[in-house]
XYZ file of C-alpha atoms in Angstrom:
364
model
C 20.140 8.687 -28.554
C 18.057 10.160 -31.717
C 19.777 7.767 -33.936
C 18.950 4.870 -31.640
C 15.170 5.739 -31.601
C 15.146 5.987 -35.359
C 16.997 2.638 -35.761
C 14.455 0.960 -33.166
C 11.440 2.211 -35.090
C 12.303 -0.448 -37.726
C 13.307 -3.359 -35.798
C 12.001 -6.548 -36.960
C 12.977 -9.836 -35.525
C 12.388 -12.872 -37.559
C 12.060 -16.510 -35.992
C 11.103 -18.906 -38.692
C 7.220 -18.608 -39.008
C 7.040 -15.876 -36.309
C 7.655 -12.430 -36.832
C 7.767 -9.778 -34.092
C 7.529 -5.969 -35.125
C 8.225 -3.168 -32.383
C 7.854 0.553 -32.877
C 9.084 3.521 -30.667
C 6.887 6.305 -30.905
C 7.717 9.008 -33.485
C 7.635 12.577 -33.121
C 4.348 13.334 -34.916
C 1.356 11.411 -36.279
C 2.208 10.662 -39.910
C -0.055 9.877 -43.042
C 2.966 7.963 -44.533
C 3.103 4.283 -43.465
C 6.725 4.398 -42.032
C 6.519 1.444 -39.300
C 8.027 -1.658 -39.717
C 4.707 -3.330 -39.154
C 2.695 -1.130 -41.580
C 5.352 -1.624 -44.233
C 4.669 -5.575 -43.686
C 1.415 -5.305 -43.931
C 1.467 -3.499 -47.338
C 4.179 -6.200 -48.489
C 1.332 -9.057 -47.427
C -1.396 -7.324 -49.070
C 0.749 -6.962 -52.151
C 1.689 -10.875 -52.029
C -1.967 -12.092 -51.580
C -3.221 -14.160 -54.555
C -6.790 -15.119 -53.148
C -8.605 -13.655 -50.114
C -7.653 -11.008 -47.446
C -10.224 -10.711 -44.592
C -9.657 -8.074 -41.763
C -11.203 -7.062 -38.782
C -9.907 -3.673 -37.375
C -11.160 -1.009 -35.163
C -11.228 1.578 -38.224
C -9.295 3.344 -40.716
C -7.784 6.780 -40.665
C -5.089 8.620 -42.965
C -3.121 5.618 -44.414
C -3.473 5.931 -48.100
C -0.512 3.552 -48.836
C -2.619 0.932 -47.196
C -5.694 1.867 -48.579
C -3.968 1.884 -52.061
C -2.367 -1.871 -51.556
C -6.044 -3.055 -50.766
C -7.444 -1.066 -54.216
C -4.566 -2.982 -56.267
C -5.269 -6.282 -54.646
C -8.943 -6.167 -55.501
C -8.086 -4.959 -58.927
C -6.025 -7.982 -59.584
C -8.849 -10.418 -58.341
C -8.179 -10.551 -54.560
C -11.328 -11.056 -52.881
C -11.357 -8.763 -49.854
C -14.049 -8.655 -47.018
C -13.757 -6.864 -43.868
C -15.449 -5.894 -40.388
C -15.164 -2.674 -38.545
C -16.261 -1.126 -35.323
C -19.178 1.193 -35.218
C -21.491 2.400 -32.475
C -25.392 1.544 -32.068
C -26.048 4.520 -34.445
C -23.542 3.413 -37.099
C -21.027 5.993 -36.226
C -17.080 5.280 -36.776
C -14.524 6.253 -34.490
C -11.918 6.908 -37.179
C -13.191 9.471 -40.048
C -11.842 7.676 -43.052
C -13.632 4.207 -42.462
C -16.416 5.151 -44.750
C -13.895 4.601 -47.513
C -13.589 0.890 -46.583
C -17.557 0.552 -46.805
C -17.310 2.156 -50.183
C -14.666 0.090 -51.773
C -15.075 -3.515 -49.976
C -17.477 -5.794 -48.794
C -17.406 -4.247 -45.138
C -19.845 -4.891 -42.139
C -19.937 -3.273 -38.564
C -21.189 -4.580 -35.604
C -23.565 -1.556 -34.593
C -22.998 -2.005 -31.160
C -21.853 -0.080 -27.943
C -19.382 -2.563 -27.108
C -16.229 -2.313 -29.116
C -14.989 -4.583 -32.185
C -11.655 -3.831 -30.921
C -9.714 -6.472 -33.366
C -6.414 -5.166 -35.247
C -5.906 -8.588 -37.811
C -5.592 -9.313 -41.146
C -5.700 -13.092 -42.730
C -3.948 -13.472 -45.805
C -4.906 -16.496 -48.150
C -6.050 -18.485 -45.179
C -2.352 -19.267 -43.966
C -0.800 -15.752 -42.734
C -2.131 -13.648 -39.506
C -1.071 -9.992 -39.023
C -1.955 -8.731 -35.578
C -1.219 -6.613 -32.412
C -1.990 -3.579 -30.947
C -1.544 -1.189 -33.878
C -4.636 0.318 -35.456
C -4.567 1.359 -39.174
C -4.076 5.204 -38.593
C -1.694 8.099 -38.673
C -1.087 7.139 -34.916
C -0.982 3.544 -35.423
C 0.879 2.085 -38.451
C 1.681 5.990 -39.142
C 4.108 5.294 -36.148
C 3.181 8.118 -33.456
C 2.071 5.487 -30.841
C 4.501 2.754 -29.272
C 2.804 -0.404 -30.741
C 3.639 -3.993 -31.312
C 2.760 -6.418 -34.238
C 3.079 -10.333 -34.596
C 2.949 -12.091 -37.899
C 2.487 -15.411 -37.926
C 2.260 -18.090 -40.901
C 0.678 -21.114 -39.848
C -2.446 -22.595 -41.169
C -3.883 -23.550 -37.892
C -3.529 -20.183 -36.537
C -5.285 -18.537 -39.504
C -8.103 -20.851 -39.352
C -8.605 -19.851 -35.516
C -8.598 -16.273 -36.581
C -10.946 -17.059 -39.902
C -13.289 -18.789 -37.189
C -13.524 -15.488 -35.414
C -13.876 -13.210 -38.590
C -16.791 -15.448 -39.912
C -18.537 -15.402 -36.349
C -18.778 -11.269 -37.009
C -18.843 -11.253 -40.796
C -21.054 -13.936 -41.985
C -23.304 -14.786 -38.809
C -23.261 -11.130 -37.788
C -22.447 -12.351 -34.146
C -20.521 -9.861 -32.092
C -19.400 -9.525 -28.405
C -21.721 -11.727 -26.190
C -23.560 -13.203 -29.222
C -20.637 -15.064 -30.678
C -20.929 -18.886 -30.098
C -18.529 -21.660 -30.295
C -15.673 -19.937 -28.695
C -12.172 -21.036 -29.089
C -10.762 -20.678 -25.481
C -7.162 -20.258 -24.918
C -6.477 -22.600 -28.109
C -3.004 -24.028 -27.919
C -0.997 -24.375 -31.330
C 2.572 -25.819 -31.656
C 4.651 -24.472 -34.264
C 8.191 -25.330 -35.314
C 9.748 -22.702 -33.076
C 6.852 -21.540 -30.653
C 3.817 -22.729 -28.706
C 1.036 -20.137 -29.472
C -1.828 -19.819 -27.278
C -4.935 -17.762 -28.721
C -7.771 -16.281 -26.743
C -10.910 -14.326 -28.282
C -12.852 -12.159 -26.234
C -15.360 -12.207 -24.475
C -16.073 -15.899 -24.916
C -12.673 -17.338 -23.879
C -12.333 -15.383 -20.683
C -8.952 -14.547 -21.802
C -7.657 -13.064 -18.591
C -8.793 -15.835 -16.186
C -7.996 -18.834 -18.342
C -5.067 -17.749 -20.498
C -3.059 -14.918 -18.926
C -3.551 -15.291 -14.820
C -1.974 -18.794 -15.003
C 0.937 -17.335 -16.352
C 1.184 -14.594 -13.815
C 0.551 -17.020 -10.883
C 3.308 -18.986 -11.915
C 5.967 -16.430 -12.983
C 9.156 -16.921 -11.239
C 11.721 -14.335 -12.063
C 10.102 -11.190 -14.074
C 6.985 -9.627 -15.528
C 7.447 -6.735 -17.735
C 4.289 -4.822 -18.982
C 4.161 -1.861 -21.694
C 0.424 -0.996 -21.614
C -2.263 1.459 -22.508
C -5.005 0.731 -19.914
C -4.609 -0.947 -16.442
C -7.858 -1.294 -14.578
C -8.114 -4.928 -13.773
C -8.463 -5.428 -10.505
C -7.737 -9.235 -10.413
C -4.464 -8.478 -12.480
C -3.492 -5.845 -10.027
C -3.838 -8.020 -6.981
C -1.944 -10.907 -8.668
C 0.942 -8.643 -9.631
C 1.097 -7.661 -6.059
C 1.242 -11.287 -5.085
C 3.853 -11.979 -7.744
C 5.993 -8.986 -6.369
C 5.798 -10.069 -2.890
C 7.225 -13.368 -3.541
C 10.376 -11.765 -5.261
C 9.271 -11.689 -9.043
C 10.689 -8.384 -10.598
C 7.839 -6.099 -12.130
C 8.020 -3.120 -14.074
C 5.323 -1.294 -16.011
C 5.303 1.399 -18.556
C 1.716 3.013 -18.552
C 0.047 5.283 -21.166
C -0.013 9.107 -19.639
C -3.826 9.559 -20.717
C -4.779 6.215 -19.087
C -3.133 7.148 -15.961
C -5.958 9.826 -15.624
C -8.556 7.113 -15.618
C -10.126 7.065 -12.506
C -10.322 3.348 -12.334
C -6.482 3.208 -12.956
C -4.745 0.876 -10.400
C -1.300 2.066 -11.204
C -1.168 4.025 -7.726
C -2.206 1.142 -5.939
C 0.640 -0.938 -7.601
C 3.059 2.010 -6.771
C 2.262 1.789 -3.125
C 2.519 -2.061 -3.040
C 6.422 -1.236 -3.995
C 5.904 -2.100 -7.720
C 7.734 0.162 -10.346
C 5.237 2.032 -12.519
C 6.587 4.667 -15.151
C 3.982 6.724 -16.494
C 5.321 7.501 -20.077
C 5.767 11.318 -21.380
C 5.714 10.671 -25.114
C 3.656 12.916 -27.551
C 1.952 9.702 -28.902
C 0.450 6.968 -26.767
C 1.952 3.848 -25.022
C -0.635 1.879 -26.835
C 0.825 -1.872 -26.333
C -1.511 -4.254 -24.578
C 1.386 -6.911 -23.617
C 3.635 -8.582 -21.124
C 6.839 -10.320 -21.397
C 7.008 -12.934 -18.562
C 10.179 -15.034 -17.413
C 12.119 -14.064 -20.832
C 9.945 -16.730 -22.055
C 6.472 -15.767 -23.001
C 4.981 -12.557 -24.868
C 1.603 -11.778 -24.483
C 0.208 -9.405 -27.428
C -2.985 -8.660 -29.281
C -5.807 -6.068 -29.069
C -7.157 -6.522 -25.748
C -6.670 -3.841 -22.978
C -6.047 -4.969 -19.485
C -9.761 -4.066 -18.508
C -13.022 -5.834 -17.556
C -14.520 -4.379 -20.763
C -11.658 -5.788 -22.887
C -12.291 -9.346 -21.471
C -15.949 -9.276 -20.985
C -17.795 -7.192 -23.603
C -15.487 -6.273 -26.500
C -14.248 -8.269 -29.480
C -10.789 -8.608 -28.921
C -7.923 -11.092 -29.809
C -4.929 -12.298 -27.527
C -2.158 -14.123 -28.636
C 0.712 -15.740 -26.518
C 3.775 -17.001 -27.704
C 6.184 -19.079 -25.870
C 9.625 -18.628 -27.419
C 12.657 -17.269 -25.565
C 14.271 -15.493 -28.533
C 11.300 -13.349 -29.242
C 10.654 -12.697 -25.583
C 14.194 -11.596 -25.279
C 14.033 -9.081 -28.206
C 10.686 -7.728 -26.588
C 12.571 -7.445 -23.387
C 15.231 -5.526 -24.645
C 12.998 -2.933 -26.347
C 10.876 -2.531 -23.263
C 14.075 -1.581 -21.323
C 14.990 0.894 -24.033
C 11.837 2.574 -23.460
C 12.024 2.513 -19.828
C 15.252 4.375 -20.116
C 13.896 7.043 -22.137
C 11.382 7.822 -19.641
C 12.640 10.047 -16.759
C 12.887 8.688 -13.188
C 10.609 11.314 -11.851
C 7.649 9.470 -13.652
C 8.054 6.676 -11.306
C 6.340 8.986 -8.657
C 4.326 11.492 -10.461
C 2.340 11.667 -13.694
C 2.904 13.382 -16.747
C -0.199 15.362 -18.101
C -0.820 13.783 -21.554
C -1.651 17.304 -22.962
C 1.240 19.446 -21.693
C 4.819 20.402 -22.397
C 5.844 17.377 -20.226
C 4.592 14.957 -22.981
C 6.725 15.510 -26.087
C 4.810 17.032 -28.889
C 1.209 16.597 -27.426
C 0.540 20.295 -27.542
C 1.140 20.561 -31.109
C 0.113 17.053 -32.728
C -3.560 17.863 -33.508
C -4.676 15.102 -31.300
C -6.691 14.782 -28.128
C -4.189 13.188 -25.787
C -6.058 13.952 -22.759
C -9.471 12.731 -24.096
C -11.231 16.192 -22.933
C -12.421 16.590 -26.502
C -10.101 19.536 -27.425
C -7.094 19.236 -29.228
């Protein structure tokens, strides 16, 4: 089974202009960029000819990605970025200051989180998903997903979001001219984009898919505190939709988590026992739709933070993500359908030795 894990860590499914990258959680955080989506990010940086725009939560311990950006700058690529900081200018990830020093980078200086994880290359390719640029994200410790889309219209929408933050310094509720659930058709997929908070992404983009789901909803997810989503999942379950959820162990300790409510309603929720996190913010619906992006399924994710959500209608990609979901599902012991493993304990992989504050109690 360990061999299976190693193979799946580098799963890449190509479908014309859309690519899906999925990562199983690895044994420890890594300063090496060993994930498929991390390697693809480096390849895209190395291939860029004119400009790179990025909006990321922060940066930590990924020197290969940093060096690729430095090399791009040295060959004349124009690099601009946006990162998160609190109202005092403090960054969550401790190496974020290197980006300020090397590139043209701005931050939000707000309590609401600039939570994006996207890159735009030469105004035509977008790299986005749930992975942070860190030893736990692109380094591979957490379970994450990334999509890469080569489409000028998709890139234009992300560029619009980027320029509101970088050029206009409009973040969170200050952003204007929102692109609300923008639908774009490519040769192989129909792609819907939402940018929080203006787009009301859950209400306008996601809820209709759940209400109309006919057969299945599978959810690998970090946080689940969204009340309306919880109620709609219960309603879908009651009309016969098969629903399964994999929830992060640290998020299960959040007092607002709704997973126990879902369990009482008869929905199967497994809380993961990895060392790293279940960090995806995603759904697979009716073997047809993939929902991905940076937005956690919380009210803050929908109404306060700067977030992006991408919905891809593509049966081939949805099938691949479904297979990944069930491979993860089988790895989590059945007992965690009923009890929650402690995220900082011997129940959870290497969490006692990884140097990460898995249960968010400010102690590693």
